[in-house]
């Protein structure tokens, strides 16, 4: 495993997300899946079904990350413009992928046949390969370091499953959580000092107000299990020394 940090960005495409009609569920599942592959999701952008906006986002985010993922906008209807916009961003034509045509022909053979609308789902930026989709027949698309996936969460999950283990990445990010009934402002110095004393670890503080009391959960992250365990132990000891009881796993 490489110690290099591999990064990814995600573009969530769709007017329905921005309008609030649909709540996005892909960010969390993409981030979780990427971490297992040893890849950090560094940024997410939500854009409308607008070609110029998609082109701008694609070119900006692919330039500063190892991988770029998109979800949404690859269906059979006129407003599914993701493929066209990404082709424009790459400066290539859109073509029918014969492998995708064959997949769709087989899938729709007993479902009314391959109509012109359904054939739209075989369109790809020229030079692309396919991402298997066992859920609905229509494949996802890979073009270099860009992965174009469906917006429906369970279909997205299936596409990611087919990509599992195929991307180059580094060490997965491990994490552990502890909780404490304490205001984070009271232990800010302890958090900072503990993080600085444990190289390769990051401590996230997540305050809450519950049952009329103030508390916080602390998430320690590292690529090293030994470093993670040492940091959690030191933070727990510091909290306990201050008179605050620690709850492993969080509150």
Short mmCIF file of N, CA and C in Angstrom, two decimals, residues 15-81:
data_model
loop_
_atom_site.label_atom_id
_atom_site.label_comp_id
_atom_site.label_asym_id
_atom_site.label_seq_id
_atom_site.Cartn_x
_atom_site.Cartn_y
_atom_site.Cartn_z
N UNK A 15 -31.30 19.22 -11.26
CA UNK A 15 -32.15 20.29 -10.75
C UNK A 15 -32.95 19.83 -9.53
N UNK A 16 -33.31 18.53 -9.51
CA UNK A 16 -34.16 18.05 -8.43
C UNK A 16 -33.44 18.06 -7.08
N UNK A 17 -32.12 17.97 -7.09
CA UNK A 17 -31.35 18.06 -5.85
C UNK A 17 -31.33 19.50 -5.37
N UNK A 18 -31.06 20.42 -6.27
CA UNK A 18 -30.96 21.84 -5.92
C UNK A 18 -32.31 22.42 -5.50
N UNK A 19 -33.40 21.88 -6.05
CA UNK A 19 -34.72 22.39 -5.69
C UNK A 19 -35.21 21.86 -4.35
N UNK A 20 -34.57 20.80 -3.88
CA UNK A 20 -35.00 20.19 -2.62
C UNK A 20 -36.04 19.10 -2.79
N UNK A 21 -36.46 18.84 -4.04
CA UNK A 21 -37.46 17.79 -4.25
C UNK A 21 -36.89 16.42 -3.95
N UNK A 22 -35.60 16.25 -4.21
CA UNK A 22 -34.94 14.98 -3.94
C UNK A 22 -33.77 15.22 -2.99
N UNK A 23 -33.66 14.40 -1.96
CA UNK A 23 -32.54 14.52 -1.03
C UNK A 23 -31.42 13.59 -1.48
N UNK A 24 -30.25 14.16 -1.66
CA UNK A 24 -29.12 13.35 -2.13
C UNK A 24 -28.67 12.35 -1.07
N UNK A 25 -28.45 11.11 -1.50
CA UNK A 25 -27.93 10.08 -0.61
C UNK A 25 -26.59 9.53 -1.10
N UNK A 26 -26.15 10.05 -2.24
CA UNK A 26 -24.94 9.48 -2.84
C UNK A 26 -23.65 9.98 -2.21
N UNK A 27 -23.65 11.21 -1.68
CA UNK A 27 -22.40 11.74 -1.12
C UNK A 27 -21.85 10.82 -0.04
N UNK A 28 -22.72 10.43 0.90
CA UNK A 28 -22.26 9.59 2.01
C UNK A 28 -21.79 8.23 1.54
N UNK A 29 -22.54 7.61 0.62
CA UNK A 29 -22.13 6.26 0.21
C UNK A 29 -20.90 6.29 -0.69
N UNK A 30 -20.76 7.32 -1.50
CA UNK A 30 -19.55 7.44 -2.33
C UNK A 30 -18.33 7.69 -1.44
N UNK A 31 -18.47 8.58 -0.46
CA UNK A 31 -17.36 8.88 0.45
C UNK A 31 -16.92 7.64 1.21
N UNK A 32 -17.89 6.88 1.72
CA UNK A 32 -17.58 5.68 2.49
C UNK A 32 -16.89 4.64 1.62
N UNK A 33 -17.41 4.45 0.42
CA UNK A 33 -16.82 3.47 -0.50
C UNK A 33 -15.41 3.88 -0.90
N UNK A 34 -15.21 5.15 -1.21
CA UNK A 34 -13.90 5.62 -1.61
C UNK A 34 -12.87 5.40 -0.51
N UNK A 35 -13.26 5.65 0.73
CA UNK A 35 -12.32 5.48 1.83
C UNK A 35 -11.82 4.03 1.91
N UNK A 36 -12.70 3.08 1.69
CA UNK A 36 -12.31 1.68 1.70
C UNK A 36 -11.31 1.40 0.58
N UNK A 37 -11.42 2.14 -0.53
CA UNK A 37 -10.48 1.97 -1.64
C UNK A 37 -9.16 2.71 -1.39
N UNK A 38 -9.06 3.41 -0.25
CA UNK A 38 -7.85 4.18 0.04
C UNK A 38 -7.81 5.52 -0.66
N UNK A 39 -8.99 6.07 -0.94
CA UNK A 39 -9.10 7.34 -1.67
C UNK A 39 -9.94 8.30 -0.82
N UNK A 40 -9.49 9.54 -0.69
CA UNK A 40 -10.21 10.54 0.10
C UNK A 40 -11.13 11.36 -0.79
N UNK A 41 -12.39 11.47 -0.41
CA UNK A 41 -13.29 12.40 -1.09
C UNK A 41 -13.00 13.79 -0.54
N UNK A 42 -12.42 14.65 -1.39
CA UNK A 42 -11.95 15.95 -0.93
C UNK A 42 -12.94 17.09 -1.18
N UNK A 43 -13.79 16.94 -2.18
CA UNK A 43 -14.75 18.02 -2.44
C UNK A 43 -15.95 17.49 -3.21
N UNK A 44 -17.08 18.16 -2.98
CA UNK A 44 -18.34 17.80 -3.62
C UNK A 44 -18.97 19.07 -4.17
N UNK A 45 -19.46 19.00 -5.39
CA UNK A 45 -20.17 20.14 -5.96
C UNK A 45 -21.51 19.66 -6.50
N UNK A 46 -22.56 20.40 -6.22
CA UNK A 46 -23.90 20.09 -6.74
C UNK A 46 -24.21 21.10 -7.84
N UNK A 47 -24.51 20.62 -9.04
CA UNK A 47 -24.76 21.52 -10.16
C UNK A 47 -26.09 21.19 -10.82
N UNK A 48 -26.64 22.20 -11.48
CA UNK A 48 -27.92 22.04 -12.18
C UNK A 48 -27.74 21.27 -13.48
N UNK A 49 -28.86 20.91 -14.08
CA UNK A 49 -28.84 20.29 -15.41
C UNK A 49 -28.57 21.38 -16.44
N UNK A 50 -27.34 21.88 -16.41
CA UNK A 50 -26.92 22.97 -17.27
C UNK A 50 -25.55 22.63 -17.83
N UNK A 51 -25.44 22.58 -19.14
CA UNK A 51 -24.22 22.09 -19.77
C UNK A 51 -23.00 22.91 -19.37
N UNK A 52 -23.11 24.23 -19.40
CA UNK A 52 -21.96 25.07 -19.07
C UNK A 52 -21.50 24.84 -17.63
N UNK A 53 -22.46 24.68 -16.72
CA UNK A 53 -22.12 24.46 -15.31
C UNK A 53 -21.42 23.12 -15.13
N UNK A 54 -21.89 22.10 -15.84
CA UNK A 54 -21.26 20.78 -15.74
C UNK A 54 -19.85 20.81 -16.32
N UNK A 55 -19.70 21.43 -17.49
CA UNK A 55 -18.38 21.52 -18.12
C UNK A 55 -17.39 22.22 -17.20
N UNK A 56 -17.80 23.33 -16.62
CA UNK A 56 -16.90 24.09 -15.74
C UNK A 56 -16.50 23.27 -14.53
N UNK A 57 -17.49 22.59 -13.92
CA UNK A 57 -17.21 21.78 -12.73
C UNK A 57 -16.30 20.60 -13.06
N UNK A 58 -16.57 19.93 -14.17
CA UNK A 58 -15.75 18.78 -14.56
C UNK A 58 -14.30 19.20 -14.76
N UNK A 59 -14.07 20.26 -15.50
CA UNK A 59 -12.70 20.67 -15.80
C UNK A 59 -11.97 21.17 -14.56
N UNK A 60 -12.69 21.84 -13.66
CA UNK A 60 -12.04 22.34 -12.44
C UNK A 60 -11.68 21.20 -11.50
N UNK A 61 -12.60 20.27 -11.29
CA UNK A 61 -12.39 19.25 -10.27
C UNK A 61 -11.49 18.11 -10.75
N UNK A 62 -11.53 17.77 -12.03
CA UNK A 62 -10.66 16.68 -12.50
C UNK A 62 -9.21 17.12 -12.53
N UNK A 63 -8.99 18.42 -12.64
CA UNK A 63 -7.62 18.92 -12.74
C UNK A 63 -6.88 18.83 -11.40
N UNK A 64 -7.61 18.87 -10.29
CA UNK A 64 -6.92 18.90 -9.00
C UNK A 64 -7.18 17.67 -8.13
N UNK A 65 -7.72 16.62 -8.75
CA UNK A 65 -7.93 15.37 -8.02
C UNK A 65 -7.51 14.19 -8.88
N UNK A 66 -7.21 13.07 -8.23
CA UNK A 66 -6.83 11.87 -8.98
C UNK A 66 -8.02 11.29 -9.72
N UNK A 67 -9.19 11.39 -9.10
CA UNK A 67 -10.40 10.82 -9.70
C UNK A 67 -11.55 11.82 -9.60
N UNK A 68 -12.45 11.73 -10.55
CA UNK A 68 -13.68 12.52 -10.52
C UNK A 68 -14.86 11.59 -10.75
N UNK A 69 -15.84 11.66 -9.88
CA UNK A 69 -17.07 10.89 -10.01
C UNK A 69 -18.23 11.85 -10.23
N UNK A 70 -19.18 11.43 -11.07
CA UNK A 70 -20.42 12.20 -11.21
C UNK A 70 -21.59 11.26 -10.99
N UNK A 71 -22.67 11.79 -10.43
CA UNK A 71 -23.91 11.03 -10.31
C UNK A 71 -25.05 11.86 -10.89
N UNK A 72 -25.90 11.18 -11.65
CA UNK A 72 -27.09 11.83 -12.19
C UNK A 72 -26.95 12.24 -13.65
N UNK A 73 -28.11 12.28 -14.31
CA UNK A 73 -28.16 12.84 -15.66
C UNK A 73 -27.71 11.94 -16.78
N UNK A 74 -27.81 10.59 -16.59
CA UNK A 74 -27.41 9.70 -17.69
C UNK A 74 -28.56 8.76 -18.09
N UNK A 75 -29.78 9.22 -17.94
CA UNK A 75 -30.95 8.41 -18.28
C UNK A 75 -31.40 8.60 -19.72
N UNK A 76 -32.65 8.20 -20.03
CA UNK A 76 -33.13 8.19 -21.41
C UNK A 76 -33.87 9.46 -21.85
N UNK A 77 -33.99 10.45 -20.97
CA UNK A 77 -34.83 11.61 -21.30
C UNK A 77 -34.00 12.78 -21.81
N UNK A 78 -34.70 13.78 -22.36
CA UNK A 78 -34.03 14.91 -23.02
C UNK A 78 -33.18 15.73 -22.07
N UNK A 79 -33.54 15.73 -20.76
CA UNK A 79 -32.79 16.55 -19.81
C UNK A 79 -31.60 15.82 -19.19
N UNK A 80 -31.34 14.61 -19.66
CA UNK A 80 -30.17 13.88 -19.19
C UNK A 80 -28.99 14.26 -20.09
N UNK A 81 -28.26 15.29 -19.66
CA UNK A 81 -27.25 15.90 -20.55
C UNK A 81 -25.82 15.67 -20.06
#
